């Protein structure tokens, strides 16, 4: 277990790995396109490698060198039946988005994942994909992986999603590529729109109107060159660290700033953080920017309602920032966090309380009173990469050492996290 301790101010400039959500989608759409798709700055975490491995098992030739990935597309109808079970590892995005693609295939496939993923809700994709005509079975009344899928001959669907989920929306839109006519989805609150953007970039017709998004079936998808921007969900931990460590002044370069993902910055601003955003040119359909943050006094805020999907992966980092902000921060309507890689409401509340924070777990959120001095001890990540990074950041506000359990899980999304932190004066390696 690495021991992490309070350090000097964080200073310097650092870049973060490519965006995980965009990387998965670029690889999948490359596979379904005709021609060779070149992806630069592909996310190096284990989740996105799981997607590449699954695509290989479906007959797609994928080459990768460092973070450059070449996908030799087979067209919409070119995938072949996998000889073995597909393994999505820890990655919900791999499992749910691939389920949408597999629903459109006239062959049999089985997709599974690790202990955490096999416990996560899959009925939310099984139901709409069945309505489109796919046969899908799973454990626990078809609600949990492994999922077995026999697809093909899909009909278009008009679907009102019960939860705001980009993974569910994307699974339906990807299945919609295999249905004649228009498949349309409405969501209760706007979730990340990377699938829509990339579908258009690869040549599909995407129709947006009045809170719904649709795709026309059987589009002529064409290969592309895509540059993946830095992952704002990874940047969030470095920004959170600089926000709470006195004297810090940090620039994170080339961060994806899709408006459906940048809610974290809005919340930091509402808390009084000193943040500057400098747009930089992007090599794809996603905007990106350099972000500078300087330490300053922070005040509590309220995060709830329609704002939640835009910060869903950043709430662990925000919870840590809130422990150092003046007043009571309220996070509500975030019950979806209980269905992530861990029950993030419970695990973050327990982890921060164990370090001396005042955190109350609510059924749908957290109530955090601050500022509170944090102290050392053992930080339990429960195998959840974002919890592990959030607690490592919290440890920077503690004068004594913190033993972080299971730090290896961070490699799911951000293998070089400790290196990046060390490069701006954070933990020693
Ligand atoms: C993701 C969507 C979100 C997010 C996850 C990645 C995606 O999940 O939490 O880390 O890439 O579409 P939900 O769709 O379950 O909200």
PDB file of C-alpha atoms in Angstrom, residues 301 319 322-323 327-332 345 349 352-353 357-370:
ATOM      1  CA  UNK A 301     -22.601  24.555  -2.901  1.00  0.00           C
ATOM      2  CA  UNK A 319     -16.944  15.370  -2.304  1.00  0.00           C
ATOM      3  CA  UNK A 322     -16.386  19.962  -0.282  1.00  0.00           C
ATOM      4  CA  UNK A 323     -14.616  18.751   2.895  1.00  0.00           C
ATOM      5  CA  UNK A 327     -20.424  25.547   4.813  1.00  0.00           C
ATOM      6  CA  UNK A 328     -22.640  22.577   4.006  1.00  0.00           C
ATOM      7  CA  UNK A 329     -22.396  21.099   0.507  1.00  0.00           C
ATOM      8  CA  UNK A 330     -25.432  19.122  -0.586  1.00  0.00           C
ATOM      9  CA  UNK A 331     -25.346  16.515  -3.349  1.00  0.00           C
ATOM     10  CA  UNK A 332     -28.853  15.191  -4.207  1.00  0.00           C
ATOM     11  CA  UNK A 345     -22.125   7.252  -2.036  1.00  0.00           C
ATOM     12  CA  UNK A 349     -18.860   8.706   2.837  1.00  0.00           C
ATOM     13  CA  UNK A 352     -13.927  10.508   4.089  1.00  0.00           C
ATOM     14  CA  UNK A 353     -15.407   9.988   7.569  1.00  0.00           C
ATOM     15  CA  UNK A 357     -14.479  14.592   7.442  1.00  0.00           C
ATOM     16  CA  UNK A 358     -18.079  15.392   8.370  1.00  0.00           C
ATOM     17  CA  UNK A 359     -20.082  13.531   5.769  1.00  0.00           C
ATOM     18  CA  UNK A 360     -23.628  12.222   6.005  1.00  0.00           C
ATOM     19  CA  UNK A 361     -24.795   9.612   3.521  1.00  0.00           C
ATOM     20  CA  UNK A 362     -28.266  10.420   2.131  1.00  0.00           C
ATOM     21  CA  UNK A 363     -30.399   7.963   0.113  1.00  0.00           C
ATOM     22  CA  UNK A 364     -29.614   9.944  -3.043  1.00  0.00           C
ATOM     23  CA  UNK A 365     -26.500  11.875  -2.172  1.00  0.00           C
ATOM     24  CA  UNK A 366     -24.139  13.293   0.427  1.00  0.00           C
ATOM     25  CA  UNK A 367     -24.194  16.145   2.929  1.00  0.00           C
ATOM     26  CA  UNK A 368     -20.692  17.412   3.598  1.00  0.00           C
ATOM     27  CA  UNK A 369     -19.836  20.039   6.217  1.00  0.00           C
ATOM     28  CA  UNK A 370     -16.557  21.884   6.000  1.00  0.00           C
TER      29      UNK A 370
END
